[in-house]
């Protein structure tokens, strides 16, 4: 087990180096000049551009810049400062990560509630009106882009019906004093309802289909028939025999999808103006701010590698065949 | 006697009537006064800007700075020509001696920063020291270290990293003395830029202030920045130590303004329509609808000119346009300006044919080139060289590529065969880096432009077309125009002051565009604004110098 753990950690470090280096190379392969943003954009004058290039360290060769980045990360635990705003990137991540976490984990709860309830009901009543309606929902959920869904939700529930806010984020722990912005747990949940629903629709659609198929398959297993023959009540058969087995792959998939969902958060965050990691990345790309972009990539990489490592170790613990292989 | 009594009664009644009428008139006047108080909520799709006074540079940053800054001299919160006349603010007056090389400003008492500390001559010296500081890398340094323009004694040395004190700036009691290496007609326009506002020594000399909370970045203007959360929220609030008095005559209606950054364009537009934001973005597709619904410059939709000019620089360092005035003039006659402007949507600007737009002092209202393909072809005949042309264009968005296609078609109409036109796309502002590198292969650039840094024609003619300033890279003379005769004229014009300076520059703009044609001017620009129903249109004062609404003048209903 110890050797397996060491192997996995070394592999995670290698992956981390590859991902961060590739991000660096891709950024510098595209023609751009982050110094220009500090000098008034299109207006940038030669003196200012020269000074800003030196200040950002962009006059140094690429491998040196990458080396400095790694040194700063490992020794100082610092992701550096933004090219565009001069803010500490650690601070940027610290502010943005909880917003994305709110969206992803809240969205995951929503899609699991929708997926489980609709999926199980569809499996129990196949080809019924509800089952067919669920399939229509699945089709729409898979086909429609989150930006479109977000704008429609925002317009219908926010602008027309005034049920929810049109956009913006409310801090769970309260708004800055004298800012006039909403804050606190109630406002936080109120502002997150539409983003959660938008975020959940795509995944809920996929989960409905998968849960329906798994439950229907499990319902035909021998042990379910045996339970029925023994006279077990239908509710007990469903919860103790069917769901326990049918949901095992769903739990596995949920663990993997949370990582994928981090990427999908970009669209939802952008429509609803949530200051999370996704929107931070978009802003960084638009501003040619490699430092911030690299910071988000590093953070997301570490988070995903960490969760993957935990999952791998859990698997190895549960199933000895994995660590032996 | 009786008659006199009647006369007295009549006079009394008349007097009383006048008194009543005047009180009614006064009441009516008060009814028209702007409401005090309220927080203006502004939402923008743009990324947040640097807020440190010596680093803030782009348009939105300066819009905020003009509300928080107290400067030696300032532009009043008025629209039109009245807004471009410099008036004393913290300095009561100034003198110029030593052949235009020594400026002495006399600092008033009574100005205070938002933390209560007084504004002194040293507050301005500190601003110049910070601007020149090597490690801070302020974009303002270029405006006080220009060997051909404003050059404060000792600023270049500090900017090069030799020391931290600009030797040419001295404080003597309430006097601020600024020594220049040579006389310069643009000095007052430059020293009024926000870089040189009264700056508190609370701000570190060589380190940028990024996050603002409370009073860690005090300001001496009517407002100060009370909060800055990068890419999220920036708040201005009233400076409680700013009271009306000598030099402090600016209006102040709002309690403050909150700027939300990086909003989604469509969502923020809906929020503005729904009065959740007071000012928000206006998607191009919505402009016409909004203009029809609310009218133009009446209630909620406004369009105002920006001090920018769009042009196609023709690279005179390369074979095609070098020593080829006829072809450069031919391009000017061949291009289709109205459809080019229309690509940016309704109310985005107007076709234009010379460098000085109506915001540049000394501009003249003339049309130098009307589209005339026959004349263009006559001029181009025999001057197409090998018939090959390389066009640099901006590939981002939809407007820029469409404009490039219009120019391409114009070039085909002029006589270039489509196979001989090489189009090279650049995203964002990268076209400026590419064309700013000496020896680049561009013959012409599309969708390029220049905006005024300070209200003086030097910022246009000498900055964009003065040959000796061309260097290996980072050039802004994208035409690589370098003609000794014109260089001399520019040098002579730079020495002038007052109305003569504007007259000479105004004529040179016309002459150079007609007789040298180093660029084909395409357009002017407008900003388009969309407001909520909470906004009082009477409080909207468009300040032409920084090309936005005066924050101190703004008011809610």
PDB file of C-alpha atoms in Angstrom, chain B residues 166 173 229 367 552:
ATOM      1  CA  UNK B 166      13.127  64.272  -8.687  1.00  0.00           C
ATOM      2  CA  UNK B 173       6.724  76.859   1.946  1.00  0.00           C
ATOM      3  CA  UNK B 229     -12.096  44.490  -4.547  1.00  0.00           C
ATOM      4  CA  UNK B 367     -13.776  67.055 -45.477  1.00  0.00           C
ATOM      5  CA  UNK B 552     -19.639  64.999  -9.007  1.00  0.00           C
TER       6      UNK B 552
END
